[in-house]
Coordinates of C-alpha atoms and ligand atoms in Angstrom, one line a residue:
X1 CA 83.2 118.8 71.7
X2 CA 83.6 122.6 70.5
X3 CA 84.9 122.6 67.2
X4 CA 87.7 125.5 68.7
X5 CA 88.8 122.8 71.5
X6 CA 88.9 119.9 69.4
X7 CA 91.8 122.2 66.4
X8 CA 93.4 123.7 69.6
X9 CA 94.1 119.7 70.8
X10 CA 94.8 118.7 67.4
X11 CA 97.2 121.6 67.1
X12 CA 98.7 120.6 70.5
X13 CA 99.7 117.1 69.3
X14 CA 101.2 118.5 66.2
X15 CA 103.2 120.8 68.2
X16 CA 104.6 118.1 70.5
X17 CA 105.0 115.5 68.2
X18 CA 108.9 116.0 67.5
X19 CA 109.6 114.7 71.4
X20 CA 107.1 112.0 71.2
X21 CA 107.0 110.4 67.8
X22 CA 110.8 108.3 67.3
X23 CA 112.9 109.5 64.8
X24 CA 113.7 108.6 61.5
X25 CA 117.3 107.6 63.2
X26 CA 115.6 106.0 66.1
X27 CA 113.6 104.1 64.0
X28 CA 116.4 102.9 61.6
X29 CA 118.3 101.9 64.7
X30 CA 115.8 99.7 66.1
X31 CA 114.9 98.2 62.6
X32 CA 118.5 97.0 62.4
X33 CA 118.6 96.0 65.6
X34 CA 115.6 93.7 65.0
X35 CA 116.4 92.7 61.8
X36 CA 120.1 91.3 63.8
X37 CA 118.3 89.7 66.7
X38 CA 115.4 87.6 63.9
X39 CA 118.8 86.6 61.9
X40 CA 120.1 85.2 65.2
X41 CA 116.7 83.3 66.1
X42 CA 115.8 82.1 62.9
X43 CA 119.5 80.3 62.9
X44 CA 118.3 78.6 66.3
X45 CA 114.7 77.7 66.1
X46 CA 113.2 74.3 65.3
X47 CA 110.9 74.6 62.0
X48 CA 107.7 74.7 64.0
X49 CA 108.3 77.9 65.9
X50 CA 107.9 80.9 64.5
X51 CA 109.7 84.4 65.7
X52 CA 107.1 87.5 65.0
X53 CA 107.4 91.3 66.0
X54 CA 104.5 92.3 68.1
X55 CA 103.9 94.5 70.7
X56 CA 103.8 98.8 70.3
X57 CA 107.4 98.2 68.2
X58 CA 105.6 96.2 65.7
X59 CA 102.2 98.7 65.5
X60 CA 103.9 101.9 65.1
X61 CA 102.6 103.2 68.4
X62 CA 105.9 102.7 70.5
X63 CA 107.0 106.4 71.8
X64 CA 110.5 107.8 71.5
X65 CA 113.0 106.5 73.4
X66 CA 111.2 103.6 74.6
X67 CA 113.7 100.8 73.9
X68 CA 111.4 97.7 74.7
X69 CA 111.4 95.1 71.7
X70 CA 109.0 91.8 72.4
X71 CA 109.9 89.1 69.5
X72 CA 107.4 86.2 70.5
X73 CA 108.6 82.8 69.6
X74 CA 105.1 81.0 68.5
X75 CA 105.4 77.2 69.2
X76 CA 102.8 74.8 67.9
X77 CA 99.6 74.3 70.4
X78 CA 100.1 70.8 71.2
X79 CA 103.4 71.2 72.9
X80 CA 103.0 71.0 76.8
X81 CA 103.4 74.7 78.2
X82 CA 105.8 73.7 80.3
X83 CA 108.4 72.2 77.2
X84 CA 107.6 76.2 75.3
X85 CA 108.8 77.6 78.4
X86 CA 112.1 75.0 78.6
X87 CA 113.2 76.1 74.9
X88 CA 112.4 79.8 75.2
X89 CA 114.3 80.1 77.6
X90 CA 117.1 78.2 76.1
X91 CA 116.4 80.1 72.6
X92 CA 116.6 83.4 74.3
X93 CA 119.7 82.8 76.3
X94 CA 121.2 81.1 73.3
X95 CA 121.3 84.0 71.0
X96 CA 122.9 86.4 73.6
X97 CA 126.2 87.4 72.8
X98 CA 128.7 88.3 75.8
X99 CA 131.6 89.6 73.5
X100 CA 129.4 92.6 71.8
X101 CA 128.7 94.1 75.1
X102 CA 125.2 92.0 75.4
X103 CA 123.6 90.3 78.5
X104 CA 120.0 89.0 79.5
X105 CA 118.2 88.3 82.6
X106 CA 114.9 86.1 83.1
X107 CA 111.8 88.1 84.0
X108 CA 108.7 86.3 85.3
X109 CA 105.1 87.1 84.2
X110 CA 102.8 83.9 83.5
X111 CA 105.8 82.3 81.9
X112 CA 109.1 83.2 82.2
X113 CA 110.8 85.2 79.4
X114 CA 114.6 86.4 78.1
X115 CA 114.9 90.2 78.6
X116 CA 118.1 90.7 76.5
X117 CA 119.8 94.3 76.7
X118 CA 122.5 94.8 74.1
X119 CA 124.3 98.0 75.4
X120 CA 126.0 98.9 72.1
X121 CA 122.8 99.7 70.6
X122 CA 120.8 100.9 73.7
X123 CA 117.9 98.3 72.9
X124 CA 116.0 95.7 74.6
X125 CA 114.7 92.5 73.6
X126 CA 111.8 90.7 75.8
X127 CA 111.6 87.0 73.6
X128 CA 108.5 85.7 75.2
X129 CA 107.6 82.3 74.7
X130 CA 104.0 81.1 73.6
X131 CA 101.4 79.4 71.5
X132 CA 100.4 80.3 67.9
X133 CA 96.6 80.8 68.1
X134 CA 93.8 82.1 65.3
X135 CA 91.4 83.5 68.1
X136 CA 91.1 83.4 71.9
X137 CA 89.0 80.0 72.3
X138 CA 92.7 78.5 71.7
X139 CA 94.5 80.4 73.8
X140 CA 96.7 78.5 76.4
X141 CA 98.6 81.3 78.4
X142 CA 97.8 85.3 78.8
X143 CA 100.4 85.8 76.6
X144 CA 98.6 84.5 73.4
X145 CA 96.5 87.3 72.6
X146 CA 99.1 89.7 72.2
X147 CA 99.3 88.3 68.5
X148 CA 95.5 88.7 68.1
X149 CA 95.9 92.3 69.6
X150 CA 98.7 93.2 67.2
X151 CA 96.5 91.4 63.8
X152 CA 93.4 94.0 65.4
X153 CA 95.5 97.1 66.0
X154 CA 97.4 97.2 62.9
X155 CA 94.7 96.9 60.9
X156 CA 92.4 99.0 62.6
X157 CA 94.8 102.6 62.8
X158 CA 95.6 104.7 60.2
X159 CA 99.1 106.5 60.8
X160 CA 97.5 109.5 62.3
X161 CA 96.1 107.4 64.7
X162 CA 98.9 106.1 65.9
X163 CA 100.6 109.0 66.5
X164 CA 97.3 109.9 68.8
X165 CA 98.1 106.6 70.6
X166 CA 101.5 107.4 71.2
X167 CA 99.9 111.4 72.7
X168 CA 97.5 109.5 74.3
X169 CA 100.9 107.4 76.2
X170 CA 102.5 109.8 77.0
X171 CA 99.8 111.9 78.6
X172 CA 99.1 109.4 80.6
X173 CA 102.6 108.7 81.3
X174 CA 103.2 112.3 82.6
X175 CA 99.8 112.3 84.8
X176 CA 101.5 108.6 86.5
X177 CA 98.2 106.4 85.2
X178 CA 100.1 105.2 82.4
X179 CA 100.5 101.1 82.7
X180 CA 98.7 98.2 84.4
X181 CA 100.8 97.0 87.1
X182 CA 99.6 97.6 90.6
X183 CA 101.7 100.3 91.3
X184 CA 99.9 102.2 89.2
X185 CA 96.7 100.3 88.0
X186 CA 96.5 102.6 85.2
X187 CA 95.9 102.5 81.6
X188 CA 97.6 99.6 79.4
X189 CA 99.4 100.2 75.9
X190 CA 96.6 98.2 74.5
X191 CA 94.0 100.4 76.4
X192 CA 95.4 103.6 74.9
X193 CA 95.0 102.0 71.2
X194 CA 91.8 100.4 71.5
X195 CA 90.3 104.1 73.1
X196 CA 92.0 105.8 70.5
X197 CA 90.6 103.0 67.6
X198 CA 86.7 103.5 69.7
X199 CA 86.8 107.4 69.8
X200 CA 88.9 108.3 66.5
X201 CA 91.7 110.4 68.0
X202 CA 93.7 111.7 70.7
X203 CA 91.1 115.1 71.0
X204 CA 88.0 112.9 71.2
X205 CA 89.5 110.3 74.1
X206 CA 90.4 113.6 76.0
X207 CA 86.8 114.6 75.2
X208 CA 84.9 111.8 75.9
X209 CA 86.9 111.0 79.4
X210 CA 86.5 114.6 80.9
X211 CA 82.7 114.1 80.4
X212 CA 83.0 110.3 81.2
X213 CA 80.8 109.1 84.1
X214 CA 80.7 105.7 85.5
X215 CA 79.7 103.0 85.3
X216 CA 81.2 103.2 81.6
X217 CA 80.8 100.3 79.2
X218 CA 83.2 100.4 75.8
X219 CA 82.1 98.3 73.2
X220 CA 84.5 98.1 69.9
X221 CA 83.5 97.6 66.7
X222 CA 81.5 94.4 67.3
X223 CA 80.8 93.0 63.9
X224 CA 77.0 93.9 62.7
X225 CA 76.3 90.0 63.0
X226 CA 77.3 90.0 66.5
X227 CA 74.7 90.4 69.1
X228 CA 74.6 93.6 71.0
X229 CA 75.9 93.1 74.1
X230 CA 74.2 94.1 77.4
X231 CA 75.8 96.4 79.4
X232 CA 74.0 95.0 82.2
X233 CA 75.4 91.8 81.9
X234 CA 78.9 92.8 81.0
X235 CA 78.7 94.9 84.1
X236 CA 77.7 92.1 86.6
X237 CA 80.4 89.2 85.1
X238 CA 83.2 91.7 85.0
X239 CA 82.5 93.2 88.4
X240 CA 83.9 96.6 87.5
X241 CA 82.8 100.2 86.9
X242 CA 84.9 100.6 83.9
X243 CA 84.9 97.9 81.3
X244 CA 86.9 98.1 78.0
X245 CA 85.2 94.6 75.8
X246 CA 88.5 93.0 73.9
X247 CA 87.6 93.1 70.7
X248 CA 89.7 89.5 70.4
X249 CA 88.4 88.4 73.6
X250 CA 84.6 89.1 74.8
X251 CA 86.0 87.2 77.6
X252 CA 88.5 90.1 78.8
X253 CA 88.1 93.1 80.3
X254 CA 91.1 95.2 79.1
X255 CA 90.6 98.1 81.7
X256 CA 90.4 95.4 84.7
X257 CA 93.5 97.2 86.1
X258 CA 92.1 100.4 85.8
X259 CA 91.2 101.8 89.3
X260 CA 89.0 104.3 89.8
X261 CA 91.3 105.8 91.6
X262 CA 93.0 106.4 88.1
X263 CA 90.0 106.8 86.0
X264 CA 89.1 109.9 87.7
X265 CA 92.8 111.2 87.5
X266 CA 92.3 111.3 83.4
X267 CA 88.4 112.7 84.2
X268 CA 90.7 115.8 86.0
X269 CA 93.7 115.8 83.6
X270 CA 91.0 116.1 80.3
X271 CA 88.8 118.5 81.5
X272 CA 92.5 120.7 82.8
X273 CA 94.1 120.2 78.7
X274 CA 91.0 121.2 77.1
X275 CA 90.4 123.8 79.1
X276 CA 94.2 125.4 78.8
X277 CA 95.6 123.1 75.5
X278 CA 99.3 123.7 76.5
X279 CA 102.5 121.7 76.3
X280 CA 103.0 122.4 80.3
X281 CA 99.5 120.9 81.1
X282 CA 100.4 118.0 78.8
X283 CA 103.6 116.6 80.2
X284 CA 102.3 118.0 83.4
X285 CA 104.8 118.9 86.6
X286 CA 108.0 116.8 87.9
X287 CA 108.7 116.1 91.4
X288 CA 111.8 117.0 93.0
X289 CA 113.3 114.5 95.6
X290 CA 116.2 116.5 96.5
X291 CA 116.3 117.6 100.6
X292 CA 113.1 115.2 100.9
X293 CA 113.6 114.8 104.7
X294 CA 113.7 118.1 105.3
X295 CA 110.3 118.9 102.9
X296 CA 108.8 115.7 104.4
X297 CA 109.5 117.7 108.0
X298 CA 108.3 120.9 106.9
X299 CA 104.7 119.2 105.3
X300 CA 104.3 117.7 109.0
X301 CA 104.4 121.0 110.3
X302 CA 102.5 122.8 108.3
X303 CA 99.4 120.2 108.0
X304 CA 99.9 119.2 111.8
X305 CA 100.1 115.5 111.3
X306 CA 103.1 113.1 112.7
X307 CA 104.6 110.5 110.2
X308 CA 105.2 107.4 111.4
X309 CA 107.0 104.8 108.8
X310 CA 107.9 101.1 108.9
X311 CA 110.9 100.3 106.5
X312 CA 111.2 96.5 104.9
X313 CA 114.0 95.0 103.0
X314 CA 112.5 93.2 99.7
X315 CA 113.9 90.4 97.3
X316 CA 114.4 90.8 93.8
X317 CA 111.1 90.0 91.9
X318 CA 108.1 91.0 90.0
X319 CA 107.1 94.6 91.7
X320 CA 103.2 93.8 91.4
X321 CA 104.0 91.1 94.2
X322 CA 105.7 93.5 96.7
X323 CA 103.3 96.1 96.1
X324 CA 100.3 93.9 96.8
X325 CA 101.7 92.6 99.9
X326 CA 102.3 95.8 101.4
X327 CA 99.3 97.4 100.6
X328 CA 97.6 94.6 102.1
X329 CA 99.2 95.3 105.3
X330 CA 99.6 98.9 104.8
X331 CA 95.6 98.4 105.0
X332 CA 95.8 96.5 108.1
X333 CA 97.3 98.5 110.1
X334 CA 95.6 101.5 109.0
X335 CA 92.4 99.4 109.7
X336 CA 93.9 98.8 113.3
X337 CA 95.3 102.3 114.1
X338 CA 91.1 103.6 113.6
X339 CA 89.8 100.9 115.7
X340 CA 92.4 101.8 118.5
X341 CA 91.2 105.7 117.8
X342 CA 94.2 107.2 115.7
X343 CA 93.5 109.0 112.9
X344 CA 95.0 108.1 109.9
X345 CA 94.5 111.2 107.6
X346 CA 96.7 109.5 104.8
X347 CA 98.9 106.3 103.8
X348 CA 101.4 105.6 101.2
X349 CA 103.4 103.0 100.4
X350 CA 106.4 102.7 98.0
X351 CA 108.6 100.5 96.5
X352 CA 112.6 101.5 95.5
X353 CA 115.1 98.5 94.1
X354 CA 115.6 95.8 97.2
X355 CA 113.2 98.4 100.1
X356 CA 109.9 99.0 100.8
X357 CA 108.2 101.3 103.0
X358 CA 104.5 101.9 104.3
X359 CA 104.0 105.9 106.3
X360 CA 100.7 107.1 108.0
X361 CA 100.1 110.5 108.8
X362 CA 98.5 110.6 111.9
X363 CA 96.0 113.8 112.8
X364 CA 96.2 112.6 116.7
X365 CA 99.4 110.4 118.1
X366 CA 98.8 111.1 121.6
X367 CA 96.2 109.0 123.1
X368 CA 95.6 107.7 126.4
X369 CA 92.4 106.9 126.6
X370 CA 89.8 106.7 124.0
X371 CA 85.7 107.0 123.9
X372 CA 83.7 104.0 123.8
X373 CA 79.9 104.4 122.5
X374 CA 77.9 101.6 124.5
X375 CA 74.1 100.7 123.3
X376 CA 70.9 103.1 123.8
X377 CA 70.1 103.4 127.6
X378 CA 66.3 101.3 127.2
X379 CA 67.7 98.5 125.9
X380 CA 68.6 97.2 129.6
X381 CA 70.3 94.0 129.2
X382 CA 72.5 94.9 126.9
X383 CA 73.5 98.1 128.8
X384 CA 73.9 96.0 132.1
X385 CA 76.3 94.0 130.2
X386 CA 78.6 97.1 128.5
X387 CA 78.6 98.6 132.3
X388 CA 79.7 95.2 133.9
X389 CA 82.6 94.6 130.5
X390 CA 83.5 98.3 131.6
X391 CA 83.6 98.2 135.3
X392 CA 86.2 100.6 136.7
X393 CA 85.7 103.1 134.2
X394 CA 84.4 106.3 133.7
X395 CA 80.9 106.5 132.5
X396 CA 78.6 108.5 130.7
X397 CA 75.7 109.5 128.9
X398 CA 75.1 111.2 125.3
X399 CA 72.2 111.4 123.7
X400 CA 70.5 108.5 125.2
X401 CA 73.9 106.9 125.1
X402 CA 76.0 105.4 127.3
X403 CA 79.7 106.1 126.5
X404 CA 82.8 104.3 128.7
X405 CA 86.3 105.8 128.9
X406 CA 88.9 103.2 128.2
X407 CA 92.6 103.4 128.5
X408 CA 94.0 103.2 125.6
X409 CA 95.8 99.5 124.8
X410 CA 98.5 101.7 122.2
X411 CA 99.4 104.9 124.0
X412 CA 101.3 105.7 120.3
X413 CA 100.8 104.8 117.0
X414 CA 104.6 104.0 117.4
X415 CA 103.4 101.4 120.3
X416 CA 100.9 100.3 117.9
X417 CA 102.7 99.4 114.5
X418 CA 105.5 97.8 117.1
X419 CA 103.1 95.6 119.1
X420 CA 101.6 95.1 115.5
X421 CA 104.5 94.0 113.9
X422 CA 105.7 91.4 117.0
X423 CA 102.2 89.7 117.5
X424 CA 101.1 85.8 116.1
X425 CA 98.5 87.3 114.1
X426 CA 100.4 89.8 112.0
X427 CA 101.2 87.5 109.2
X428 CA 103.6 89.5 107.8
X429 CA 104.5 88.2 104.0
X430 CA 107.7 86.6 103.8
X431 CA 108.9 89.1 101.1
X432 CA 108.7 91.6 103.8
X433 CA 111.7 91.3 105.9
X434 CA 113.5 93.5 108.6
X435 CA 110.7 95.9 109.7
X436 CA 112.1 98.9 111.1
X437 CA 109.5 101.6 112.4
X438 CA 110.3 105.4 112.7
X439 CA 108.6 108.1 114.4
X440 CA 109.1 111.2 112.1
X441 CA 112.2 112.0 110.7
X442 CA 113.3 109.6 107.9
X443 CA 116.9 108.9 106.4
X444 CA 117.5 110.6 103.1
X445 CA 116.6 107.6 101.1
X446 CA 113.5 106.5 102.6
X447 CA 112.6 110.1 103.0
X448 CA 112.9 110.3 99.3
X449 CA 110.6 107.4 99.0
X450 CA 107.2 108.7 100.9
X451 CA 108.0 112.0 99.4
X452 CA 107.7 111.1 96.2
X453 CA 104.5 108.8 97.1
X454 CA 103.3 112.0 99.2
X455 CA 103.3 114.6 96.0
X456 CA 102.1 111.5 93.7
X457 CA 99.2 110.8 95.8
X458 CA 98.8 114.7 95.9
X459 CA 99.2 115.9 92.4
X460 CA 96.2 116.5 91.1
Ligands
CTP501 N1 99.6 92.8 77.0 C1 98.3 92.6 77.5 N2 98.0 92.9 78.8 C2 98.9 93.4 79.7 C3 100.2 93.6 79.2 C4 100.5 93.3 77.9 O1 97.4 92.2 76.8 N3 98.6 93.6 81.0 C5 99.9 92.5 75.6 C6 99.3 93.7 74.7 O2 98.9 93.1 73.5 C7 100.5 94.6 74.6 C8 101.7 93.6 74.5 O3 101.3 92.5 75.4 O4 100.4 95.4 73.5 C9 103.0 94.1 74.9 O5 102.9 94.7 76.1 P1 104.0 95.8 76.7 O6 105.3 95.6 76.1 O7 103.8 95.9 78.1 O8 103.4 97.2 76.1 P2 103.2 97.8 74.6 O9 101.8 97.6 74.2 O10 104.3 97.3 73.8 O11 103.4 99.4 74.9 P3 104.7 100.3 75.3 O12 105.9 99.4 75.2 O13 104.6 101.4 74.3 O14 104.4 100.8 76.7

């Protein structure tokens, strides 16, 4: 990188370091609050289980404002995992205390975990059970190697470093690739440190991903007795384009989530900040959702594309399962609406508290009939056969071709996602419940929804 670029991004995360960096008040405020919550725990736990700090709290990379505090309760390895997941529970609830304005709910990941909010001091705890481990062979649930992440970032970033992690974050946060869960199959906490740790800073990340190509293979610090890995290798047993090694873990691939979709996003947003270094191309441009039915209809007419939407009503779990399930049959019924000749020119789906929604914009929602290519004219038997499964139809020939015109089975998209959504084969996820399909206009809240997933998808 130019020696100009690389002060002018240094300068920019000096400059914007006040409303990304917590301060010192912050940081006293969560100290207390931790040192309160470890008083309570150690009062509860058996001798054998340890409570540590991990997690971007414990490594100095946390950015302002974010209130999340994971205290892992570390139980001996021989335990069955289903007894650490009994008494975490119980631990967690245990120290929650109703009368100071505290409450907790359980969250489900692998394991199930306490999230404990105490209002007075606008903090969260998540007190996730699991095993203490020296190294990944002994590893029992995902959860494990957050201690050996914590033991390599600490000791691998000096305090300037952090603060590029927490740039880094927050870039990423305001370009939506920021996090690993499907919504946004972006870049992890512990992706941002170890490509902060591999590069040196927040400048050379931004440096190295607006010239990154793929396939990209990262490497970290692999200790000189280590035999070099082959990127080769790592390529075909990962099965991805973009592979981050764990430097716990040679097993792990800590950009898994990563999709390419996003990689490419940061390729765009690091060329854009070194090429004009300001705060505004840093934290990037918010969306409006106010009058989003009324944007939603004016997009339709200006591109020329009907929306047509299905609405679901959702339980109250993990996201990442929702979003999977739709997507799956957001992908179905796009697949569906090209075989049947509609033109999807874009789908989005999003997720809001207890809905769901999927919208296609279609280039061509009138059909009645649609054009069938049939085989090459000299290979008779199997034209004899296309004429005879066509019979009744008009016929003719392009190019050697011949072509059939078949009524449509769907004369709408509408017609479509209905018949769709009513047939034995739809399958439709139990999560997914109460389908209701519109044909363009949207009530304000779900017009909100797939105009926010509109601009996202868009903002580039
Ligand atoms: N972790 C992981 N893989 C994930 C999620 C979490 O390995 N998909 C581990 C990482 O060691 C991570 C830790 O769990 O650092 C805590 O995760 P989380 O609280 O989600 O993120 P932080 O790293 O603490 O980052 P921040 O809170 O600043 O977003």
């Amino acid at each position: 990188m130019k020696k100009t670029d690389e002060a002018r991004l240094e300068a920019l995360v000096r400059r914007i370091l006040p409303d990304i960096r917590p301060s010192k008040e912050e940081l006293d405020q969560v100290k207390s609050a931790i040192n309160e919550i470890m008083g309570r725990l150690s009062a509860k736990l058996p001798k054998s289980v340890e409570a540590v700090l991990l997690g971007s709290v414990a490594r100095g990379t946390q950015v302002k404002g974010s209130s999340d505090i994971d205290i892992f309760l570390l139980f001996p390895r021989h335990m069955k995992d289903t007894e650490i997941e009994r008494k975490g529970l119980e631990i967690g609830k245990s120290i929650v205390k109703r009368s100071k304005n505290e409450s907790y709910i359980v969250k489900y990941a692998e394991h199930p975990y306490t999230k404990i909010f105490i209002k007075d001091l606008s903090v969260s705890f998540d007190i996730v059970p699991a095993y203490k481990i020296e190294n990944a062979r002994e590893r029992g649930t995902a959860v494990d190697r957050t201690q050996l992440h914590n033991e390599f970032v600490t000791s691998s970033l000096t305090e300037k470093q952090r603060d590029d992690v927490r740039a880094l974050k927050v870039f990423l946060k305001s370009h939506r690739i920021y996090g690993a869960e499907a919504r946004t199959e972006g870049f992890s906490g512990y992706l941002c440190e170890l490509l902060t740790c591999h590069y040196g800073s927040f400048a050379n990340v931004i440096d190295a991903m607006a010239n990154a190509k793929l396939p990209l293979v990262i490497n970290i610090r692999r200790p000189k007795t280590d035999s070099i890995p082959d990127p080769g290798f790592q390529l075909k047993i990962f099965g991805k384009r973009f592979i981050v090694v764990d430097p716990t873990d040679s097993n792990r691939n800590v950009a898994a989530n990563v999709s390419e979709e996003s990689f490419f996003r940061l390729v765009l947003s690091a060329r854009a900040l070194i090429s004009n270094p300001s705060p505004k191309t840093f934290f990037g441009s918010g969306v409006s959702d106010t009058n989003s039915s009324r944007k939603l209809s004016a997009l339709q007419k200006s591109l020329g594309y009907k929306m047509y939407s299905v609405a679901f009503d959702v339980p109250d779990i993990a996201v990442d399962i929702i979003w999977q399930q739709l997507r799956k049959l957001r992908l179905r019924i796009s697949d569906l609406m090209a075989k049947e000749g509609f033109r999807v020119a874009v789908s989005l789906q999003e997720v809001a508290g207890r809905r769901a929604m999927m919208c296609f914009f279609i280039e061509n929602d009138i059909q009645r009939y649609r054009k069938v290519p049939g085989p090459r004219i000299d290979m008779a038997d199997s034209v004899g056969k296309f004429m005879e499964a066509h019979r009744g139809s008009m016929m003719s020939i392009e190019d050697g071709r011949i072509f059939a015109m078949e009524q449509s089975k769907y004369g709408s998209p509408e017609e479509l996602i209905r018949g769709f959504l009513k047939g034995k084969r739809a399958e439709i996820p139990g999560n997914l419940r109460g389908a209701a399909v519109y044909r363009g206009a949207l009530p304000e809240s779900l017009a909100k929804m797939a105009y926010i997933a509109f601009m996202e998808k868009f903002s580039i």
